[in-house]
Short mmCIF file of C-alpha atoms and ligand atoms in Angstrom, two decimals:
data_model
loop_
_atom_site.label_atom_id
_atom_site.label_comp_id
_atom_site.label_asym_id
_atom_site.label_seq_id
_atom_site.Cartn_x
_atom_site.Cartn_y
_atom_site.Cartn_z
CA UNK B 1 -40.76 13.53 -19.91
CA UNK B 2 -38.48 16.19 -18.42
CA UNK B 3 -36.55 15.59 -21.22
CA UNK B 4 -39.08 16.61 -23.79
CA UNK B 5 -40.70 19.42 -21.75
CA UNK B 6 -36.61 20.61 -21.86
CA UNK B 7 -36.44 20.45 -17.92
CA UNK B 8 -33.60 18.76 -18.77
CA UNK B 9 -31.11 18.30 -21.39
CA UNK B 10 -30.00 15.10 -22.90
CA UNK B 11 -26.69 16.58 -23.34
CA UNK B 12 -26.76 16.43 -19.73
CA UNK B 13 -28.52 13.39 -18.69
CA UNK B 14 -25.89 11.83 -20.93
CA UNK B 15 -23.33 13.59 -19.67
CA UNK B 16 -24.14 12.52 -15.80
CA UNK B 17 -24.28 8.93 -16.68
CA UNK B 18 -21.39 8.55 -18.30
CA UNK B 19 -19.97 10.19 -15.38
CA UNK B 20 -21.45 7.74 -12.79
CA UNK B 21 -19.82 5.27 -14.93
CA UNK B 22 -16.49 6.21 -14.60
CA UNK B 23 -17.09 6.47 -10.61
CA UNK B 24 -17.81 3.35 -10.44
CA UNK B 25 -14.93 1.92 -12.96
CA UNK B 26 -14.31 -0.59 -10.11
CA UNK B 27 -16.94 -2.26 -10.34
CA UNK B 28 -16.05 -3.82 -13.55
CA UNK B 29 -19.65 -3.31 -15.08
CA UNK B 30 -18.76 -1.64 -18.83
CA UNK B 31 -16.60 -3.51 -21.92
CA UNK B 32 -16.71 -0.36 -23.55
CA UNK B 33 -18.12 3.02 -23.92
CA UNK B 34 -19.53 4.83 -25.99
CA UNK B 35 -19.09 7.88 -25.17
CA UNK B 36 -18.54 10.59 -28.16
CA UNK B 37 -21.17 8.67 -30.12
CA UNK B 38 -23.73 9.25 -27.27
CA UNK B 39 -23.28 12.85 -26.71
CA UNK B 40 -23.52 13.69 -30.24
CA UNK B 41 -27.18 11.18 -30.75
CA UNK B 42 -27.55 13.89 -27.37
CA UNK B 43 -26.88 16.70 -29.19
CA UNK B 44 -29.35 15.83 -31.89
CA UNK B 45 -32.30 15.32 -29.46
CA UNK B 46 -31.72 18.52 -28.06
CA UNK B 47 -31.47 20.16 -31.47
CA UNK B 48 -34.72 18.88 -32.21
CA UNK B 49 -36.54 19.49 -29.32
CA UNK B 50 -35.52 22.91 -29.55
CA UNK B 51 -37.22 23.11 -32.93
CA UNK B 52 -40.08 21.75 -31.37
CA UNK B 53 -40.18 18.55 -33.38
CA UNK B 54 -41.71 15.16 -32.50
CA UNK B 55 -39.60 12.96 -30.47
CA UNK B 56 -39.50 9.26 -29.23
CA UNK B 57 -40.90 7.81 -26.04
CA UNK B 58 -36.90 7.26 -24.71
CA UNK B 59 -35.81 10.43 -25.92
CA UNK B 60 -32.36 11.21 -24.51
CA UNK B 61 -32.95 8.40 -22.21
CA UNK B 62 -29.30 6.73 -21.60
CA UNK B 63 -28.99 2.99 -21.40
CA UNK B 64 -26.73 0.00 -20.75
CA UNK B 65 -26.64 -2.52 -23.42
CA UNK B 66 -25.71 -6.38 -22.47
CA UNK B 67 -22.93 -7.16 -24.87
CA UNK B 68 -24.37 -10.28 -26.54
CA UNK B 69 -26.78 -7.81 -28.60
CA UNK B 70 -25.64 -6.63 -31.87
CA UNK B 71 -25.00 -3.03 -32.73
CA UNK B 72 -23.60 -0.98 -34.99
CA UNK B 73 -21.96 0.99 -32.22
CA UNK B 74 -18.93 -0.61 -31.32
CA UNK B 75 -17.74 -4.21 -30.72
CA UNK B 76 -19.80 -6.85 -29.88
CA UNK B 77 -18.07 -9.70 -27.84
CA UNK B 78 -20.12 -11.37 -25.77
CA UNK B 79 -17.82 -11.26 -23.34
CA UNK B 80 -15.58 -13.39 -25.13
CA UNK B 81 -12.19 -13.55 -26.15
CA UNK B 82 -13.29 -15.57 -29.83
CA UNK B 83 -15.96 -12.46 -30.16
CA UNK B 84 -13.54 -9.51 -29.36
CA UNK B 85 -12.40 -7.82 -32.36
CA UNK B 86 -16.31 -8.48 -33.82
CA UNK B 87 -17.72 -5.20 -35.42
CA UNK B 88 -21.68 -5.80 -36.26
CA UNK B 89 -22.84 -4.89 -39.34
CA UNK B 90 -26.31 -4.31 -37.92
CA UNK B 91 -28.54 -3.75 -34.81
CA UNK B 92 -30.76 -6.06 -33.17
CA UNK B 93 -34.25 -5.84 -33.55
CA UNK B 94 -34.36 -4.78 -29.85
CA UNK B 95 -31.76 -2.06 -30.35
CA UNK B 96 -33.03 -0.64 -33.18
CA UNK B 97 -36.87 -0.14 -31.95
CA UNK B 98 -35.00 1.58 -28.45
CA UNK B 99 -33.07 3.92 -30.34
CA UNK B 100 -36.34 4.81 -33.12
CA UNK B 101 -37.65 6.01 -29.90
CA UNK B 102 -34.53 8.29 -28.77
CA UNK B 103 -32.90 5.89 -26.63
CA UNK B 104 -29.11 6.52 -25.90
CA UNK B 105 -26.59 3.47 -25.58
CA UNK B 106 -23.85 4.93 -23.37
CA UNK B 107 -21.94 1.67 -23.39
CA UNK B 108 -21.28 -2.25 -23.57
CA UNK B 109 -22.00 -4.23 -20.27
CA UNK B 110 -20.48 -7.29 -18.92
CA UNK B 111 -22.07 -10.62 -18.67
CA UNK B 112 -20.84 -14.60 -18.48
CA UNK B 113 -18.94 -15.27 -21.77
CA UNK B 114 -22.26 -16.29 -23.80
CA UNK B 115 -24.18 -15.03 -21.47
CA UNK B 116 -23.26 -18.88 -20.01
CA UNK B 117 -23.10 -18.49 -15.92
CA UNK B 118 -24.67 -17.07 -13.20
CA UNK B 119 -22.21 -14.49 -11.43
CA UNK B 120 -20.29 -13.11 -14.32
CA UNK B 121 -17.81 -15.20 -13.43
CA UNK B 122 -17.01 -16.51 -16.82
CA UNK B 123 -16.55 -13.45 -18.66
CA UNK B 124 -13.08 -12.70 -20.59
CA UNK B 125 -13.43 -8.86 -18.57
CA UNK B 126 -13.45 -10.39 -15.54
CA UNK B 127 -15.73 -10.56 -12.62
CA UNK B 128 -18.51 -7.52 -11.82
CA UNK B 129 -19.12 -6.78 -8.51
CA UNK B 130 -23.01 -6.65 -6.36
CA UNK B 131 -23.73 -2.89 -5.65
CA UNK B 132 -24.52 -3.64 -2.65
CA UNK B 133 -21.35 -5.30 -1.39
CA UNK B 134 -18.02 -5.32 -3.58
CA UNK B 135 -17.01 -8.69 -2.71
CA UNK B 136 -19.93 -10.58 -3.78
CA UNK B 137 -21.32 -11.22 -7.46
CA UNK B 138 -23.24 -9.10 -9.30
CA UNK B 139 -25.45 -12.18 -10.39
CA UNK B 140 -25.58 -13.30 -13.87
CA UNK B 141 -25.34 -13.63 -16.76
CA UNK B 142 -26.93 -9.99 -16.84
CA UNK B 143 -24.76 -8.90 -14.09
CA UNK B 144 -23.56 -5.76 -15.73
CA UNK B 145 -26.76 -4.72 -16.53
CA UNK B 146 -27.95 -5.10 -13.01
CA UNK B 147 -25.10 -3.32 -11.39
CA UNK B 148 -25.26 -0.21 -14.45
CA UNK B 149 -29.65 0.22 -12.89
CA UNK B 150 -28.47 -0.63 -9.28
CA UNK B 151 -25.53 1.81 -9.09
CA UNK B 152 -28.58 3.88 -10.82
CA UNK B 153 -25.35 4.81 -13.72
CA UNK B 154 -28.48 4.79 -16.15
CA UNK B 155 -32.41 3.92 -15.52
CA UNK B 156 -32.89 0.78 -17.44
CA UNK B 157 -30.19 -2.06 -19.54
CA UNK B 158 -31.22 -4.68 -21.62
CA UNK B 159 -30.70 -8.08 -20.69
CA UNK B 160 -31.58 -11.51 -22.06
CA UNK B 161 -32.62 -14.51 -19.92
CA UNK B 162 -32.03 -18.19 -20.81
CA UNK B 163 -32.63 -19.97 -17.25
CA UNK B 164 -32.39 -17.28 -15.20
CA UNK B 165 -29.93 -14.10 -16.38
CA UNK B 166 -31.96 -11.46 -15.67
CA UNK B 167 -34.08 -12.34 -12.90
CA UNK B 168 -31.14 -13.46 -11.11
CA UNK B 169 -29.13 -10.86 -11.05
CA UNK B 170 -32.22 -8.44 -10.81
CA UNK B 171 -33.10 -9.95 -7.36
CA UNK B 172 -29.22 -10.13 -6.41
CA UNK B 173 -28.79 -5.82 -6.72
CA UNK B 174 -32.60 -5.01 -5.39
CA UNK B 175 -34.24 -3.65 -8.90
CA UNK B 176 -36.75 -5.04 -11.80
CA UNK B 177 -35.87 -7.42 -14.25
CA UNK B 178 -38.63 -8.95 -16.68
CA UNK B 179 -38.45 -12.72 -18.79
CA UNK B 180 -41.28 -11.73 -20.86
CA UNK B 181 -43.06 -15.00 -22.30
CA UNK B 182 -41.15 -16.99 -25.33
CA UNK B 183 -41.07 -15.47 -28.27
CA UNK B 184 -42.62 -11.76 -27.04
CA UNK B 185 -39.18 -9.41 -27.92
CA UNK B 186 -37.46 -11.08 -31.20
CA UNK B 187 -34.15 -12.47 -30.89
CA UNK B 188 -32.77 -11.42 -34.40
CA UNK B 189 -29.48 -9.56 -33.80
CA UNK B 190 -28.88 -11.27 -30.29
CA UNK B 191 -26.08 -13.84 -30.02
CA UNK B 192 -28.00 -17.25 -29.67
CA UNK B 193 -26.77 -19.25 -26.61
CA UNK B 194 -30.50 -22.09 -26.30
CA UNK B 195 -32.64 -21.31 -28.77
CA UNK B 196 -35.42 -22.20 -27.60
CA UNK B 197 -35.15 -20.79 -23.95
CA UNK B 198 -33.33 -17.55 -24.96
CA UNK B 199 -36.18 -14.22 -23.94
CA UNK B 200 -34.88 -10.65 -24.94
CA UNK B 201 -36.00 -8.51 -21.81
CA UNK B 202 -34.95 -5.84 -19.47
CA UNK B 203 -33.49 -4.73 -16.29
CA UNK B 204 -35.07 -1.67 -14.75
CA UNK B 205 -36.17 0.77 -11.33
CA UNK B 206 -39.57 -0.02 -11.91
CA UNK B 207 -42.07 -1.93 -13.37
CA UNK B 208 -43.69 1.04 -14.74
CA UNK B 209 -40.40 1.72 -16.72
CA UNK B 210 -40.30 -1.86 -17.76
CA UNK B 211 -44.22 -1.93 -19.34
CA UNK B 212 -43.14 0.87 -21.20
CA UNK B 213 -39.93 -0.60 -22.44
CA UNK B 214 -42.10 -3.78 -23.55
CA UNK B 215 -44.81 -1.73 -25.17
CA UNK B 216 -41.65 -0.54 -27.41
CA UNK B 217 -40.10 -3.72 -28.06
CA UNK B 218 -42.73 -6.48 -27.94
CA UNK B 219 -44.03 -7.45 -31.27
CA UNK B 220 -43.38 -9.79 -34.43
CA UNK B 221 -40.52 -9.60 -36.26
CA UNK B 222 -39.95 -11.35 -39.66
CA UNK B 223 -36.45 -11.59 -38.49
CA UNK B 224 -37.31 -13.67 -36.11
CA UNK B 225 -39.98 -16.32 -37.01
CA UNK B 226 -40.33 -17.76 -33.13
CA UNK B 227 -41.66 -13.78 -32.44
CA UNK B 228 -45.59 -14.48 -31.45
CA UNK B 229 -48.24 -11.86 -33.37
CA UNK B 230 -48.72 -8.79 -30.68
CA UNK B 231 -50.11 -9.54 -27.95
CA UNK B 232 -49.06 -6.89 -25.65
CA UNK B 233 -49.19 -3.24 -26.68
CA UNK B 234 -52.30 -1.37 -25.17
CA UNK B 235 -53.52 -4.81 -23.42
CA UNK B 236 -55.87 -4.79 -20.93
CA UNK B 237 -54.50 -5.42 -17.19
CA UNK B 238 -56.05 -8.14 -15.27
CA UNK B 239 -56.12 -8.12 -11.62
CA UNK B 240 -55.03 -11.41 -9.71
CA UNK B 241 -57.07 -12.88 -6.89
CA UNK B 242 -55.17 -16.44 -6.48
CA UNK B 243 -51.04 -16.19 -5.97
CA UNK B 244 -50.08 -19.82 -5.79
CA UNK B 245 -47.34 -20.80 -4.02
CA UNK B 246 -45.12 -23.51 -5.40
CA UNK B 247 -45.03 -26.03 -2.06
CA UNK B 248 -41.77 -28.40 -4.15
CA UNK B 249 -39.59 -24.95 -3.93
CA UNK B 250 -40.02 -25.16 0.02
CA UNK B 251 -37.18 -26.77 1.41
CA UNK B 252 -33.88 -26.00 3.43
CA UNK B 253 -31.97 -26.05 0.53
CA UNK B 254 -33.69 -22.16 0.10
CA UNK B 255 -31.89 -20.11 2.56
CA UNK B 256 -33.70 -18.78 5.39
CA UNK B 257 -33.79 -15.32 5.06
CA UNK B 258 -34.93 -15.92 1.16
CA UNK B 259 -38.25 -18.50 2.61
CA UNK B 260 -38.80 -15.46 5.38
CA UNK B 261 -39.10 -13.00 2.98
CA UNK B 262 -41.79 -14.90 0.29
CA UNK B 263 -43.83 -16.28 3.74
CA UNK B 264 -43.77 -12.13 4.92
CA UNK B 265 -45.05 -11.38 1.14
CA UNK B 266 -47.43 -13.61 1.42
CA UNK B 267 -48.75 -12.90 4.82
CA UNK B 268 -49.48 -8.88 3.56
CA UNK B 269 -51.14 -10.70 0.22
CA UNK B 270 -53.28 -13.02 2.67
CA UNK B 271 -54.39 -10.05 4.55
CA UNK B 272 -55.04 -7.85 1.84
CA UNK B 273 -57.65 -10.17 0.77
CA UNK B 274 -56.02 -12.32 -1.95
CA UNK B 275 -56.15 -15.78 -1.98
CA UNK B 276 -53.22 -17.88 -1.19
CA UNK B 277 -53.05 -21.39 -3.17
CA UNK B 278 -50.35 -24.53 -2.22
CA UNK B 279 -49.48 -25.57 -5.69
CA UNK B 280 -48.03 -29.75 -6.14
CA UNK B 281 -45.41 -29.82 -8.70
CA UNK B 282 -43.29 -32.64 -8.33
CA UNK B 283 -42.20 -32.48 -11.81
CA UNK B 284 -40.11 -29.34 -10.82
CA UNK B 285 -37.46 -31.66 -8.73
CA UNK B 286 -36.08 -32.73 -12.76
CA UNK B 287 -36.15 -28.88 -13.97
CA UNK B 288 -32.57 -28.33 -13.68
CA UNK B 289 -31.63 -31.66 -15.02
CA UNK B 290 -33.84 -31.16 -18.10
CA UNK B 291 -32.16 -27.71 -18.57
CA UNK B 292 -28.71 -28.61 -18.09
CA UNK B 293 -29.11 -31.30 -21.04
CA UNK B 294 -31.52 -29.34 -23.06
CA UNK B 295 -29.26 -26.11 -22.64
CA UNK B 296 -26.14 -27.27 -23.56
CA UNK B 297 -27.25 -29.56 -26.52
CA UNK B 298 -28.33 -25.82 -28.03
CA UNK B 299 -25.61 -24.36 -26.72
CA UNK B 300 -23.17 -26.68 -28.69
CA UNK B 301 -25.00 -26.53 -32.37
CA UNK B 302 -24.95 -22.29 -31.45
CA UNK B 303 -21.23 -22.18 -31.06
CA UNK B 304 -20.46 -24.40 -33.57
CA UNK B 305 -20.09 -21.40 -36.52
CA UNK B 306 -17.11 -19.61 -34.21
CA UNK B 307 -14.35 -21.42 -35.70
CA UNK B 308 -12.04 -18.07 -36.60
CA UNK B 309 -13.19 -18.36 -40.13
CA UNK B 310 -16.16 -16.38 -40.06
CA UNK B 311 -16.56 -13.99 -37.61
CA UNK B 312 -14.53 -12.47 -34.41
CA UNK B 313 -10.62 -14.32 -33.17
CA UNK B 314 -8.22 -16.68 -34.87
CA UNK B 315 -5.36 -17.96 -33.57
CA UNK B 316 -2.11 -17.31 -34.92
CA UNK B 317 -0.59 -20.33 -34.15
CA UNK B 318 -2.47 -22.69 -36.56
CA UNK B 319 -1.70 -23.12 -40.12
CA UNK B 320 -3.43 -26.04 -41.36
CA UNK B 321 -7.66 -25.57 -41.52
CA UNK B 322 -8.37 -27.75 -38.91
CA UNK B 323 -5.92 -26.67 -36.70
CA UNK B 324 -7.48 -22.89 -37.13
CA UNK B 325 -10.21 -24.31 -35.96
CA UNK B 326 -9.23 -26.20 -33.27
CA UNK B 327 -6.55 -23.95 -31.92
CA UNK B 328 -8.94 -20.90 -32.05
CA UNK B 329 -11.80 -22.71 -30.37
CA UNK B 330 -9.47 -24.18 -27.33
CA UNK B 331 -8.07 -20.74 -26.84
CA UNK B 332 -10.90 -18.28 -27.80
CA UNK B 333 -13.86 -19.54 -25.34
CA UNK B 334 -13.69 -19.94 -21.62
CA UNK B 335 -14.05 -23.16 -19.73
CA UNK B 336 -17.18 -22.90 -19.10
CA UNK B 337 -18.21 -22.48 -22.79
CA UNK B 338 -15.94 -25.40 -23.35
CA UNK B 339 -17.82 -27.83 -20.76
CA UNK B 340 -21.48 -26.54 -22.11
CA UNK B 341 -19.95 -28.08 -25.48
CA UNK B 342 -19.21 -31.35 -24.68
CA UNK B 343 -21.90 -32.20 -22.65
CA UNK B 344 -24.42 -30.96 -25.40
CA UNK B 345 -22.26 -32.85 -28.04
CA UNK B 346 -22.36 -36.15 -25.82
CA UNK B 347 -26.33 -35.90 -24.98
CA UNK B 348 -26.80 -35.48 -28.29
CA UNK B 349 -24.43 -38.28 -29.60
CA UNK B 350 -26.27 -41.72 -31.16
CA UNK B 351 -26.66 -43.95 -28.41
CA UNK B 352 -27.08 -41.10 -25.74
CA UNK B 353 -29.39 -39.38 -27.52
CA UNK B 354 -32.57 -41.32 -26.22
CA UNK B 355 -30.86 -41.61 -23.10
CA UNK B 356 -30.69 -37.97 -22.55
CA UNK B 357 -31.64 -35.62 -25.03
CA UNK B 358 -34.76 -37.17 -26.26
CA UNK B 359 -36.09 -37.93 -22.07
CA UNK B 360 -35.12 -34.56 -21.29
CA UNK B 361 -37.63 -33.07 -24.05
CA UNK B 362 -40.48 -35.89 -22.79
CA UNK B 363 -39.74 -33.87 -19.26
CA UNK B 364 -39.49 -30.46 -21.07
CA UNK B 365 -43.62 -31.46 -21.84
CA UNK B 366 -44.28 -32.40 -18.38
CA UNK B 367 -43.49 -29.11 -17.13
CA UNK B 368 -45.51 -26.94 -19.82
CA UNK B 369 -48.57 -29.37 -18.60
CA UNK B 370 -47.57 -28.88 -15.06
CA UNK B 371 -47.79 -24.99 -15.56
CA UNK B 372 -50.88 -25.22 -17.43
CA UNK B 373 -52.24 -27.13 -14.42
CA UNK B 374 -51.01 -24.95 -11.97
CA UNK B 375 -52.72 -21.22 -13.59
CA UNK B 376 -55.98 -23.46 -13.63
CA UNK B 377 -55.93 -23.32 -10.39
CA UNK B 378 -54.23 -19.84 -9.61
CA UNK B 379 -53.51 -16.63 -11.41
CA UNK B 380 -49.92 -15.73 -10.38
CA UNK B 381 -47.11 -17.81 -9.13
CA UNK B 382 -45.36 -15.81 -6.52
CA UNK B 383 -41.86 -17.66 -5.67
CA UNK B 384 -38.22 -17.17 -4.94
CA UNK B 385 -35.67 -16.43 -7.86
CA UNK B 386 -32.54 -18.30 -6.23
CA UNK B 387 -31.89 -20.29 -3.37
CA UNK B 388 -29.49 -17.38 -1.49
CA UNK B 389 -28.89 -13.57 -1.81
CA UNK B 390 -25.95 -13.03 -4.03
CA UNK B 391 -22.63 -15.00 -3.13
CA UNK B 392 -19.22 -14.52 -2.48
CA UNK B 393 -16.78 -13.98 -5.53
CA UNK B 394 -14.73 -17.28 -5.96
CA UNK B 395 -17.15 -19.25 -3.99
CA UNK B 396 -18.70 -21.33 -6.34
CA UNK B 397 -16.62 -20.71 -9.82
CA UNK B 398 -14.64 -24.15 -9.37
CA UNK B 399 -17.41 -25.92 -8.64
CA UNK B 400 -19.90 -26.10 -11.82
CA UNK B 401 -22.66 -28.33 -9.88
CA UNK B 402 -22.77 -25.48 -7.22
CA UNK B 403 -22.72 -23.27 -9.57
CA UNK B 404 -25.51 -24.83 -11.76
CA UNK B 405 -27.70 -25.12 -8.21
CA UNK B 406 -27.79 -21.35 -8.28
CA UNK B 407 -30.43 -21.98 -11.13
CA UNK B 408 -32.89 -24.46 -9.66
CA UNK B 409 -35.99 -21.62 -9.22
CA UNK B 410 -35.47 -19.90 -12.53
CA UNK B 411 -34.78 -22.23 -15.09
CA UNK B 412 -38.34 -24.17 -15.21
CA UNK B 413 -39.88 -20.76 -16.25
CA UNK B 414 -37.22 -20.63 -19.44
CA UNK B 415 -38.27 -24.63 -20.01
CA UNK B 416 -42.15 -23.43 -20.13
CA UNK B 417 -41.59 -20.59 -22.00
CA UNK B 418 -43.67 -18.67 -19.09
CA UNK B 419 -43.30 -15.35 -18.14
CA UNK B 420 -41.63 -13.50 -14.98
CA UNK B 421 -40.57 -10.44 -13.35
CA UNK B 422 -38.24 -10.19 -10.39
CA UNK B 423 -39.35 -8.15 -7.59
CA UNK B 424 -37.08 -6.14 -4.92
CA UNK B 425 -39.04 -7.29 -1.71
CA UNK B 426 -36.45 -5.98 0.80
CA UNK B 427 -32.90 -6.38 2.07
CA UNK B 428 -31.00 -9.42 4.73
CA UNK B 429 -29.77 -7.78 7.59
CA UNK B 430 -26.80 -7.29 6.72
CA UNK B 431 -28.12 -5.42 3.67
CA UNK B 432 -27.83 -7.90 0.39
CA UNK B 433 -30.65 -7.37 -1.45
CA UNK B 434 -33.50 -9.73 -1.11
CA UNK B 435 -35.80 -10.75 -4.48
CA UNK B 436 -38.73 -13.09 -5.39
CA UNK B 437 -40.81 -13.10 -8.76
CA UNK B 438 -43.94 -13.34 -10.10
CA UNK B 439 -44.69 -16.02 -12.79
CA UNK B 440 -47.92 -15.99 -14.85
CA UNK B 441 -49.45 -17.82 -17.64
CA UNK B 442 -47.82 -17.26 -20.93
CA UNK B 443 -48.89 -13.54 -22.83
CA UNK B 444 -49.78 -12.26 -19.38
CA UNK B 445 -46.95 -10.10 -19.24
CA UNK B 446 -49.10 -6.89 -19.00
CA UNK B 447 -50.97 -8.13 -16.32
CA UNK B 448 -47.98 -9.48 -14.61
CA UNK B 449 -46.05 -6.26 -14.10
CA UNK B 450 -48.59 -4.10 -13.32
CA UNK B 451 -48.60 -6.91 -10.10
CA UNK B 452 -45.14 -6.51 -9.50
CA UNK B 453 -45.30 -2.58 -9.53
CA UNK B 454 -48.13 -2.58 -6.97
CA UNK B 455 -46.33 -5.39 -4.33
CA UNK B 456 -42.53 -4.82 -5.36
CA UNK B 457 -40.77 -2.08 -3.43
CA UNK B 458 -40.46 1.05 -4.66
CA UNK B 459 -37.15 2.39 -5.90
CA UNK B 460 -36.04 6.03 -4.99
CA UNK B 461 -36.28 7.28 -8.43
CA UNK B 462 -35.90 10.74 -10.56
CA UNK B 463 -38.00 10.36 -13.36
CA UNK B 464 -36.28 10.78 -17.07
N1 LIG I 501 -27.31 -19.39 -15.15
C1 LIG I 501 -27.95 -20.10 -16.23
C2 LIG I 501 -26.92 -20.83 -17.04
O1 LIG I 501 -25.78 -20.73 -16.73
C3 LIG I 501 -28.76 -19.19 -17.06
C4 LIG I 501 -27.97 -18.32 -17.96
C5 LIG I 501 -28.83 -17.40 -18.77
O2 LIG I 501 -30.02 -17.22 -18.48
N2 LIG I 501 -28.25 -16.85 -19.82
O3 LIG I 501 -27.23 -21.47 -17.97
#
């Protein structure tokens, strides 16, 4: 707004962020910059606001892009080694309706190589580091993102959440971060990691900035044919008067200061009239077993066409075809990448396919039912987003089971294709940000984050 009403320039808005982002170069949260390219797009906002015509609803407003989305501006690696020296001939579908409105992409931000982790551990760049204490995780895989609003280098990032990767890290720096419901933001333009658990969505200081950001991007997109018909621009909000409470995510494996914070939420809730609901979902004990076969079954048949033919790395060392492919594979994606594909090519292999693959999706319907259930009896789900604040760097990364516990709350929402929005709710005492989120029937988005804005904290903030 102060843009527009030339209180400020987008030259300099521009200017300051990219400034901010080389003050905190040790954090680790950019791949690249973008930085000529964004302070001419300035320029040209500037120019036309001058000449008093029309601009967009981001106009001059600088943001961090996760580096699994395609874009015309620079490279696109996903935080991978086998994706490096990829230039994108286009811009996702997401990218392209934030910069019709006058968005400004200031740079490239870290994540999990394939956006496959949970503390940006697994990236090729190396680890990025919690804004609120250097030696712990930033979260992930959107941990870049989260660290760019945190650090408050730029107001919002986009992010994309397959079990987890933006509320996570959301809740681990103390800011917004929104799952919308499947299909809501298209995917086109994104690289895949699980198809059908992968939500476009963002990471933001409010969830007044983040409504706005989905009123933008929501929407079908031919490009995309799992995009549902519009269902959120301009919809009306709905009040809640039932938060459930989800009594199977009670237990000591939650860490204390994480169960003290959602019981204080939902004392204030309680005495500001709503009604609290215990919710039975037993169901919920198997969500991180059906995602962890479901997941990497995807995740294999997705990383299948990097094979240093078609797109990104290829290692010089092979001659022969199949060694190109082999050799570029074994030394182009990280470990973790590596262990997603063999246990999605073994679950999915005859004779382990009913065994695994095939249970896992009998599960997968379980938990839509159990979540259909559950909003007959409340409105909102209010629950934690991980079992702990965010976690020392090192602590988990050679251990993949510990690492895969970190998931347990987030990933049944990605399984029901429900929405939810990570809340800041306060900080541990010795000041790691504390985060829980809101979960609602699918398409309430709307009605979701207009909840979160009214119980989350509030954010210092200058408004754009
Ligand atoms: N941490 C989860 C995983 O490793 C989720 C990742 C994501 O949402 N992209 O699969």
């Amino acid at each position: 707004m102060k843009i527009a009403s030339k209180e400020i320039s987008a030259v300099s808005l521009v200017q300051e962020a990219l400034d901010k982002a080389k003050k905190y170069a040790d954090y680790n949260i950019f791949i690249s910059m973008n930085e000529e390219a964004a302070l001419n797009r300035a320029k040209e906002i500037d120019a036309k606001i001058a000449k008093g015509e029309k601009v967009g609803r981001l106009a001059g407003v600088p943001y961090a892009c996760k580096d699994n989305f395609l874009s015309k501006q620079g490279a696109t690696t996903a935080a991978s080694k086998i994706l490096e020296p990829l230039k994108a001939p286009l811009d996702a579908t997401a990218i392209e309706k934030l910069e019709k409105e006058g968005a400004i992409m200031i740079g490239r931000v870290n994540l999990d190589a394939f956006a496959h982790g949970s503390s940006t551990e697994n990236s090729y760049f190396g680890v990025t580091k919690n804004s609120a204490d250097t030696t712990r995780v930033a979260g992930g895989s959107s941990g870049g993102s989260a660290v760019a609003v945190a650090l408050d280098i730029v107001p919002f990032a986009t992010g994309t959440d397959t079990g987890g990767s933006i509320r996570q890290p959301a809740s681990f720096n103390g800011i917004y971060g929104i799952k919308p419901t499947y299909g809501t933001i298209s995917r086109y333009g994104v690289v895949a990691m699980a198809s059908s658990l992968d939500c476009v969505g963002f990471l933001a200081r409010s969830a007044e900035d983040l409504d706005l950001l989905m009123e933008i991007c929501a929407g079908q997109d031919p490009k995309d044919l799992t995009t549902l018909p519009d269902y959120y621009v301009n919809r009306e909000v709905k009040e809640p008067k039932k938060i459930g409470v989800i009594k199977d995510f009670d237990s000591d494996a939650i860490d204390s200061t994480i169960r003290g914070a959602l019981k204080q939420k939902l004392d204030e809730l309680k005495s500001d009239g709503y009604e609290i609901v215990d919710l039975e979902m037993p169901i919920l004990k198997y969500a991180l077993a059906v995602y962890y076969i479901i997941c990497p079954a995807e995740v294999t048949s997705n990383l299948s066409r990097y094979d240093g033919i078609r797109y990104g790395y290829r290692s010089d060392e092979a001659k022969a075809v199949d060694e190109i492919f082999g050799k570029t594979r074994s030394d182009g994606f990280m470990p973790e990448n590596k262990r997603r594909i063999m246990v999605g090519n073994f679950v999915l292999s005859s004779g382990f396919y009913d065994a695994y693959f095939l249970k896992a999706m009998k599960a997968r319907t379980l938990i839509i039912q159990a979540f259909e259930d559950a909003f007959k009896k409340c409105d909102v789900i209010l629950a934690p987003v991980s079992p702990n604040p965010a976690f020392k760097i090192g602590e988990k990364v050679n251990d993949p089971v510990a690492m895969y516990m970190e998931d347990i709350l987030s990933v049944t929402l990605n399984l029901a294709g429900v929405p939810g929005v990570a809340i800041p709710v306060g900080k541990t005492e010795s000041g790691l940000p504390l985060g829980l989120q809101l979960i609602g029937p699918r398409r309430s988005d709307k009605s979701l984050l207009a909840f979160a804005g009214k119980i989350g904290n509030s954010l210092d903030k200058e408004g754009a």
